[in-house]
PDB file of C-alpha atoms in Angstrom:
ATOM      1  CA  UNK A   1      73.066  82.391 283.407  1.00 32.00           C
ATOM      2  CA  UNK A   2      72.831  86.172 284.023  1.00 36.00           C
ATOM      3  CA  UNK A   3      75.272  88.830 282.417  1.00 40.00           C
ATOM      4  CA  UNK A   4      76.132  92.282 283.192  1.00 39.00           C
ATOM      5  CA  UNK A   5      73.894  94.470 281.225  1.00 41.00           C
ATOM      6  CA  UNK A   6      77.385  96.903 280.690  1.00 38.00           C
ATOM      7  CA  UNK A   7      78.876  94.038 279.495  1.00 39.00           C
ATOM      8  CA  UNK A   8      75.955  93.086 277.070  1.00 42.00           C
ATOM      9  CA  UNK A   9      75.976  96.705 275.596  1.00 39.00           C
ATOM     10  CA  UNK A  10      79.702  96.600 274.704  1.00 40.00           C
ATOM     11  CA  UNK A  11      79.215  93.429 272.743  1.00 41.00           C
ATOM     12  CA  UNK A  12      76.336  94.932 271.039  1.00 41.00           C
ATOM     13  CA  UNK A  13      78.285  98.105 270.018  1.00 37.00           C
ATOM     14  CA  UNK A  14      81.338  95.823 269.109  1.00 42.00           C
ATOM     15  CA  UNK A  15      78.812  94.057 266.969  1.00 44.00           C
ATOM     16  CA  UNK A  16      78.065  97.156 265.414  1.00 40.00           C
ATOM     17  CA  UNK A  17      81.362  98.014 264.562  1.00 44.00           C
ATOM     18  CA  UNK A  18      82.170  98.495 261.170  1.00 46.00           C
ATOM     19  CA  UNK A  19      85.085  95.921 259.828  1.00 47.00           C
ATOM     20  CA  UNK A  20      86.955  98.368 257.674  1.00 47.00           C
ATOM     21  CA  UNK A  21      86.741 100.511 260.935  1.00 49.00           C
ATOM     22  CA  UNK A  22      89.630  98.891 261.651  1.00 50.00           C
ATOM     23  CA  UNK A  23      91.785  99.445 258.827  1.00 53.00           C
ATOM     24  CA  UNK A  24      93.396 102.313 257.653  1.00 58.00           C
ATOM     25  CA  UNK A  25      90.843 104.153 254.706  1.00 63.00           C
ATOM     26  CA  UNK A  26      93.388 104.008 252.488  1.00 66.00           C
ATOM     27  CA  UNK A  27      94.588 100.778 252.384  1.00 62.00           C
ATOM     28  CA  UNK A  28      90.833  99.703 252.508  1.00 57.00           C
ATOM     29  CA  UNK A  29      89.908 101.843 249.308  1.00 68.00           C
ATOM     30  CA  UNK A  30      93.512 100.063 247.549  1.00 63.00           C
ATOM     31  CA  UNK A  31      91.871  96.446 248.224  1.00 63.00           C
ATOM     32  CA  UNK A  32      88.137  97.164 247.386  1.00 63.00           C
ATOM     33  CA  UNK A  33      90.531  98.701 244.016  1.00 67.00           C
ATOM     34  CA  UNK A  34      92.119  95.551 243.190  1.00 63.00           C
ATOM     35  CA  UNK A  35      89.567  92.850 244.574  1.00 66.00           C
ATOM     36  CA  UNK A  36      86.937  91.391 242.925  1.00 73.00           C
ATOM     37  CA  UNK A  37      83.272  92.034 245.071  1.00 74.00           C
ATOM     38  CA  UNK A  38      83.130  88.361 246.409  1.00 71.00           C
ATOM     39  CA  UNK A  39      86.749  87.897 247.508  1.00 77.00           C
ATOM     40  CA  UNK A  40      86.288  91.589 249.334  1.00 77.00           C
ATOM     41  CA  UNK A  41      82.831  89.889 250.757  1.00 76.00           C
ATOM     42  CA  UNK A  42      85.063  86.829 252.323  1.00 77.00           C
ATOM     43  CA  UNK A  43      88.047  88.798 253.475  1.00 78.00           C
ATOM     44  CA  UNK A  44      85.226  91.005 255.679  1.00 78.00           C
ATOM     45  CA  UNK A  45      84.163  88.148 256.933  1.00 77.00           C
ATOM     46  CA  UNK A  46      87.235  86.886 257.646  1.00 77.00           C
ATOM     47  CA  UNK A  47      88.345  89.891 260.093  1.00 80.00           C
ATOM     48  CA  UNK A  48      85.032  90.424 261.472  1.00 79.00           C
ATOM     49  CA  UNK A  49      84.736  86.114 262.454  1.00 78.00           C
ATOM     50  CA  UNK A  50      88.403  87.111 263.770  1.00 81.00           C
ATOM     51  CA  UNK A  51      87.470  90.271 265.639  1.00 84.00           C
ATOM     52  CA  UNK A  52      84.560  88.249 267.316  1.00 80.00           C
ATOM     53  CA  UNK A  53      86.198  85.110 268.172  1.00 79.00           C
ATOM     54  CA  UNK A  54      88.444  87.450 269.940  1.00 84.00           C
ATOM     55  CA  UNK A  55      85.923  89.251 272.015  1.00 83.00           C
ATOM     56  CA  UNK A  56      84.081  86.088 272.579  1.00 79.00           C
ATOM     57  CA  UNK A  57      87.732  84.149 273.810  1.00 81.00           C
ATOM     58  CA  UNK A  58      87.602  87.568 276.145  1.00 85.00           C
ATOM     59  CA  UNK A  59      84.692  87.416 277.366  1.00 83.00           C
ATOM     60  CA  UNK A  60      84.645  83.451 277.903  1.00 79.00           C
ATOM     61  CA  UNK A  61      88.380  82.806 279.050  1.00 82.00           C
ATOM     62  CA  UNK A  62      89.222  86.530 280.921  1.00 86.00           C
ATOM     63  CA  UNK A  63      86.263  87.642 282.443  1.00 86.00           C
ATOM     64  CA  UNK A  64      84.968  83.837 282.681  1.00 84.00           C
ATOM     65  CA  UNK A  65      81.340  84.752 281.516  1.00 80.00           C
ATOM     66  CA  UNK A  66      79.080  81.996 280.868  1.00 75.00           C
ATOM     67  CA  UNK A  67      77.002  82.398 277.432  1.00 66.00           C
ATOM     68  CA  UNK A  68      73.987  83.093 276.887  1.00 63.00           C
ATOM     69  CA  UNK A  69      71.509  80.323 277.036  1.00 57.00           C
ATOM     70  CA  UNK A  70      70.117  78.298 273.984  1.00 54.00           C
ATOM     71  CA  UNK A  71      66.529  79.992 274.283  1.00 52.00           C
ATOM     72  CA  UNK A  72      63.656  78.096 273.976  1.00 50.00           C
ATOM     73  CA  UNK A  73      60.773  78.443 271.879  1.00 50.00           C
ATOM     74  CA  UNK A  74      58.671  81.467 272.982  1.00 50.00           C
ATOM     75  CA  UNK A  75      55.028  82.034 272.795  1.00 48.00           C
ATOM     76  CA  UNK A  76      55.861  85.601 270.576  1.00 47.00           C
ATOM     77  CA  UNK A  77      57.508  83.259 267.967  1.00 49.00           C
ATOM     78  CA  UNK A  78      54.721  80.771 268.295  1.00 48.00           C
ATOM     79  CA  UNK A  79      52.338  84.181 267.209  1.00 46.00           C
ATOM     80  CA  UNK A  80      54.745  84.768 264.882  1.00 48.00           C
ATOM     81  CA  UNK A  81      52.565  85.633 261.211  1.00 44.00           C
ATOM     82  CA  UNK A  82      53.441  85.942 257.386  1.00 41.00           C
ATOM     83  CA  UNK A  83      50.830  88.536 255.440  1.00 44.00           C
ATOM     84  CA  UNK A  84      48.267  87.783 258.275  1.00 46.00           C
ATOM     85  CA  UNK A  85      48.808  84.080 258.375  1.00 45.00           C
ATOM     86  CA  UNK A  86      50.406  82.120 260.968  1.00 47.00           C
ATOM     87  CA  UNK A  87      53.964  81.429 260.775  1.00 47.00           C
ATOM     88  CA  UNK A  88      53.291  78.408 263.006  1.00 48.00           C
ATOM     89  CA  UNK A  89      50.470  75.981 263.390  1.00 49.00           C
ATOM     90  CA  UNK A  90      50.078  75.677 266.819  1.00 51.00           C
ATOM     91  CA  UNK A  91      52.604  72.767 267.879  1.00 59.00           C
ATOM     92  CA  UNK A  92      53.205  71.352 264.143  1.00 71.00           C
ATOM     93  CA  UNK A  93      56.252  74.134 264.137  1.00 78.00           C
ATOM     94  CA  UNK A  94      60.068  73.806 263.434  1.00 86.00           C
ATOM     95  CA  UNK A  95      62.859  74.507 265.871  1.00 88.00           C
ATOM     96  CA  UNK A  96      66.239  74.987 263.651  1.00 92.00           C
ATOM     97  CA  UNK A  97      69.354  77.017 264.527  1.00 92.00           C
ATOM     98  CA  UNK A  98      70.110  79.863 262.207  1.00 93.00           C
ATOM     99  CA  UNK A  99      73.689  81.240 262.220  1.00 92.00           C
ATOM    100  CA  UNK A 100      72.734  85.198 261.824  1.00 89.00           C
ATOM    101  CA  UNK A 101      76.385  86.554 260.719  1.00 87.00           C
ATOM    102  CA  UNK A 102      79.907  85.663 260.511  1.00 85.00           C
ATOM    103  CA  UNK A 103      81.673  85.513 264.342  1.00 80.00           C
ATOM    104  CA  UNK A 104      81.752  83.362 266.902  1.00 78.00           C
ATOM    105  CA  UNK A 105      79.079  80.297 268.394  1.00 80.00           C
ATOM    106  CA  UNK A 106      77.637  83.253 270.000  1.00 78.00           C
ATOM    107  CA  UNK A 107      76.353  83.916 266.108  1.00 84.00           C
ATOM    108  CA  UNK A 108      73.831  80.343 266.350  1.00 88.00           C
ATOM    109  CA  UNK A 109      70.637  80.955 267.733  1.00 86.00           C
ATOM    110  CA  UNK A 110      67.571  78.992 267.865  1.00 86.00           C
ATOM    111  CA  UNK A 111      64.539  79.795 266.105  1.00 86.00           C
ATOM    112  CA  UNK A 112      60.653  78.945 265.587  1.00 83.00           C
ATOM    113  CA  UNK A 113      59.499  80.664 262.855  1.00 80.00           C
ATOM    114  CA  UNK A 114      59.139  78.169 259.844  1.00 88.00           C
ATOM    115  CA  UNK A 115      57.534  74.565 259.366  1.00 91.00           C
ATOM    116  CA  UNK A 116      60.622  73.297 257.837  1.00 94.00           C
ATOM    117  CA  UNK A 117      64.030  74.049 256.070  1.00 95.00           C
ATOM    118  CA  UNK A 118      65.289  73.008 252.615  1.00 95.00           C
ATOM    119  CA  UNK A 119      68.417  72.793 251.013  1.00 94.00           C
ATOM    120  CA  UNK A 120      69.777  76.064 248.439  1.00 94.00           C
ATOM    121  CA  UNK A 121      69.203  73.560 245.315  1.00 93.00           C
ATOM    122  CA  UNK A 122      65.447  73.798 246.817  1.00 94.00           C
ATOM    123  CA  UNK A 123      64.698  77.201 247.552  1.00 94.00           C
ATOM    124  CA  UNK A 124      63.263  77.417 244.388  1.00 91.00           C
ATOM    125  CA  UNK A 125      60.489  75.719 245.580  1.00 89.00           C
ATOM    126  CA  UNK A 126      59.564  77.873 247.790  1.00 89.00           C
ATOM    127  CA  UNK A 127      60.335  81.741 246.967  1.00 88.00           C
ATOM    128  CA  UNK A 128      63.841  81.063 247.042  1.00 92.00           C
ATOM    129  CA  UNK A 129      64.145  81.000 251.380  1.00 92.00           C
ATOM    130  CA  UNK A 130      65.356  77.562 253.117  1.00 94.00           C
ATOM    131  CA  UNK A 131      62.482  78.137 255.731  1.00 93.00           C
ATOM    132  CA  UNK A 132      59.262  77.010 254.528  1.00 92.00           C
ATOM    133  CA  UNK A 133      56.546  79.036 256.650  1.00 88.00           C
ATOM    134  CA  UNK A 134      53.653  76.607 256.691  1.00 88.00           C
ATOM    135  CA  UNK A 135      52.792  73.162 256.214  1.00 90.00           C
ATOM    136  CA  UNK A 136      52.690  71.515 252.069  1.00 89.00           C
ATOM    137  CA  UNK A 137      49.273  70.928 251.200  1.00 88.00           C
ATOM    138  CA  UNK A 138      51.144  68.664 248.383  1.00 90.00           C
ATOM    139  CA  UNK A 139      54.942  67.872 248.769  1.00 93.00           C
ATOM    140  CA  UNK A 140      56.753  68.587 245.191  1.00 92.00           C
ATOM    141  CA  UNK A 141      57.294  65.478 243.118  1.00 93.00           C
ATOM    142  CA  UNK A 142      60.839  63.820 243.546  1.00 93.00           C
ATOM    143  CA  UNK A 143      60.788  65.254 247.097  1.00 94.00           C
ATOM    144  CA  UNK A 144      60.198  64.039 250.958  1.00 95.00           C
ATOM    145  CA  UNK A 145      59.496  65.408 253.918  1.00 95.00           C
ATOM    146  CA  UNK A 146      61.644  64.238 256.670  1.00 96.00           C
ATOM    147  CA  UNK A 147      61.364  64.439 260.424  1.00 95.00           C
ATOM    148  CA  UNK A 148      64.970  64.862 261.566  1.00 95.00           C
ATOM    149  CA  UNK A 149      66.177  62.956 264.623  1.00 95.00           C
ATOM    150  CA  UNK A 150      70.121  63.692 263.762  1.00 95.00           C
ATOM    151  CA  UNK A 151      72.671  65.558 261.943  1.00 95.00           C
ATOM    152  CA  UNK A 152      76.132  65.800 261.638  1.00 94.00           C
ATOM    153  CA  UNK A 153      78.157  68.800 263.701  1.00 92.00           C
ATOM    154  CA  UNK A 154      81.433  69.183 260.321  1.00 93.00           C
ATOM    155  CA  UNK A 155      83.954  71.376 260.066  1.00 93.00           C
ATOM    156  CA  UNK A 156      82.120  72.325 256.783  1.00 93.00           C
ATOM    157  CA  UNK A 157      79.769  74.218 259.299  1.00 93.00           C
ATOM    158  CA  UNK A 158      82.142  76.194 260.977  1.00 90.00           C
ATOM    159  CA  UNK A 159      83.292  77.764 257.828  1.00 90.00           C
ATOM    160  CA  UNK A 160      79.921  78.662 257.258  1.00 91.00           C
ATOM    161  CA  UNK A 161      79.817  80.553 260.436  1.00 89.00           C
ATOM    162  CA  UNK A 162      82.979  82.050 259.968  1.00 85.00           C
ATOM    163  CA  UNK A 163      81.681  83.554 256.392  1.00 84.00           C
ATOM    164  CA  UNK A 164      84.079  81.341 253.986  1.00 82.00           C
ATOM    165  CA  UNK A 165      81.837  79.336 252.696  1.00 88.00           C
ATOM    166  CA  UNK A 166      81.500  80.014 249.357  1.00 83.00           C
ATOM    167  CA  UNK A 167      78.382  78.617 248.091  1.00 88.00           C
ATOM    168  CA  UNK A 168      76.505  79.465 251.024  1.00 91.00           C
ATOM    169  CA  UNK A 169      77.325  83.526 250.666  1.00 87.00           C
ATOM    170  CA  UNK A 170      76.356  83.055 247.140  1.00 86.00           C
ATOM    171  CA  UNK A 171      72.975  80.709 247.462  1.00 90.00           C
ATOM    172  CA  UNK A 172      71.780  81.652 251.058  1.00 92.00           C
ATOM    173  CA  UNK A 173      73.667  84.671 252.687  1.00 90.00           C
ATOM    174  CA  UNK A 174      72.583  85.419 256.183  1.00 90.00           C
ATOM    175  CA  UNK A 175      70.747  84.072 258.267  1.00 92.00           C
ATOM    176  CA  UNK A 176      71.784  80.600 257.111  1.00 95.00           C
ATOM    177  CA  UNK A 177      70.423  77.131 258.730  1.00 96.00           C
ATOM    178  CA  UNK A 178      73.930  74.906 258.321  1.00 95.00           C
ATOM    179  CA  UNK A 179      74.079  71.315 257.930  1.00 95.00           C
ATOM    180  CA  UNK A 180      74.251  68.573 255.707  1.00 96.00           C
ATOM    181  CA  UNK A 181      74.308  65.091 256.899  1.00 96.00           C
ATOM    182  CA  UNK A 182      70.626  64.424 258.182  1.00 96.00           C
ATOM    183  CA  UNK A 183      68.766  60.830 259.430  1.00 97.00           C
ATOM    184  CA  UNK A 184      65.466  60.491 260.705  1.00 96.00           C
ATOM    185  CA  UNK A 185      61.574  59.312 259.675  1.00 96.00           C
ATOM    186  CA  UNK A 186      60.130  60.141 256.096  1.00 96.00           C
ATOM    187  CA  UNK A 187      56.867  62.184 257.226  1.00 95.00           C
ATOM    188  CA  UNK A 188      55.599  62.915 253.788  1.00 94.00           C
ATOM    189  CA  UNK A 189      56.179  62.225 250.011  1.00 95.00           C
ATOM    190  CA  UNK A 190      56.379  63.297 246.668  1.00 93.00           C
ATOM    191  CA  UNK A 191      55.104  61.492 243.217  1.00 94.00           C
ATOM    192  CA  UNK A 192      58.168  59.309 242.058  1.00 93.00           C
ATOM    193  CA  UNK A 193      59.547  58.441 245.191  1.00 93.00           C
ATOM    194  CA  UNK A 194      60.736  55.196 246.649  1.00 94.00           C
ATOM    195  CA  UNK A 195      59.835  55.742 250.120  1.00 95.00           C
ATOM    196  CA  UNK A 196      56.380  56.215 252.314  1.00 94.00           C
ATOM    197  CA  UNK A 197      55.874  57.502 255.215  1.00 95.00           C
ATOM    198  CA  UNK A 198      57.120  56.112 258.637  1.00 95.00           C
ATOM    199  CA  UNK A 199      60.659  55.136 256.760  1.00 96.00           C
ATOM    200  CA  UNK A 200      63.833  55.291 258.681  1.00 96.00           C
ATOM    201  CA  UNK A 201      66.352  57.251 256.137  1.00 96.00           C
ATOM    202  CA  UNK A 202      69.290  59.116 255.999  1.00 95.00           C
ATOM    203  CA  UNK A 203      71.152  61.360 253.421  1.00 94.00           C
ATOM    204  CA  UNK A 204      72.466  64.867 252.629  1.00 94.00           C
ATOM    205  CA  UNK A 205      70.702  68.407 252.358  1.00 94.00           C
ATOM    206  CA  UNK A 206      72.346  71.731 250.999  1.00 95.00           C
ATOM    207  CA  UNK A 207      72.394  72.914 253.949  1.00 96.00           C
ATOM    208  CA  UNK A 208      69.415  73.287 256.379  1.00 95.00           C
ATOM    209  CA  UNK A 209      70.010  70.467 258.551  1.00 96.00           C
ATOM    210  CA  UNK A 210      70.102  72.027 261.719  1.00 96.00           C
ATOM    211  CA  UNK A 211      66.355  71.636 261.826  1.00 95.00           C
ATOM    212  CA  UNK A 212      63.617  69.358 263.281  1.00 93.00           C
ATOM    213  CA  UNK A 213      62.104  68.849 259.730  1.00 95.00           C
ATOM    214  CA  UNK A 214      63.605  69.113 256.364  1.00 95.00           C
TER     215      UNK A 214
END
């Protein structure tokens, strides 16, 4: 699973590559005129998921290059720290798959960096990010900790990598950890809470389901 280095450095300039680069100044001025900031935010994302789509189809179905592999978890984001404190705790870490920008599958990538992921209606919890960087001394009443064995691939998802998805430009942005139907063992709980530990469940998240724990 090797690719041409040339090859990888006109992807990464095409990445680069402004949208409105594409369309005449003028008529791009005339729409940022007349649209609303959020609409102009989805129709970006719109031509640059369609731009990449493109390249990716070319690069996949003309030149027949194979992706890039899935990476695994390395020993730098192991060491990974937060204000001098480790991200990780040596193997009590979280492998989820982030999506880092509108595009193509070539726009999931897997990551190591946080303990666990929440849902948008939790971020609150914990200064407003879906990763949660090290383990709860004390999970939040009304809440669980699950150890996720499954979730749902929906279209719901793609959307979300192709930047449509409304509530997760305006809750998240990017990087975003997708998914929403999870199942798996309840590791930890809250106060008020009819489950304990060890209990097979399943349910939804807002988002954050592509993760070992949520």
């Amino acid at each position: 699973q090797v690719r041409s280095p040339l090859v990888d450095r006109c992807a990464c300039l095409a990445g680069a590559r402004s949208v409105t680069a594409f369309i005449c100044p003028p008529l791009w001025s005339k729409i940022r005129e007349v649209m609303p900031q959020f609409q102009l935010q989805v129709l970006q994302n719109q031509v640059s998921a369609l731009l990449k789509n493109i390249w990716i189809w070319f690069l996949r179905g003309v030149l027949r290059l194979r992706p890039s592999p899935f990476l695994p978890v390395t020993d730098a984001q192991r060491g990974a720290s937060v204000e001098g404190e480790p991200l990780v705790h040596g193997n009590d870490f979280c492998v989820c798959a982030e999506i880092t920008g509108p595009g193509g599958v070539d726009r999931i990538q897997a990551r190591a960096h946080c303990w666990a992921t929440c849902g948008y209606d939790l971020m609150n919890h914990f200064e407003g990010s879906q990763r949660i960087p090290r383990p709860l001394n004390t999970v939040p009443p009304g809440l669980v900790v699950l150890r996720n064995r499954a979730f749902s691939v929906n279209y719901a998802d793609i959307c979300i990598r192709w930047g449509l998805y409304e509530s997760a430009l305006r809750y998240v942005g990017w990087p975003i950890v997708p998914g929403f139907d999870i199942a798996g063992e309840v590791e930890a709980v809250g106060a008020n809470v009819p489950f304990k530990p060890g209990d097979r469940v399943a349910g939804c998240t807002m988002f954050g389901g592509y993760s070992r724990r949520v």
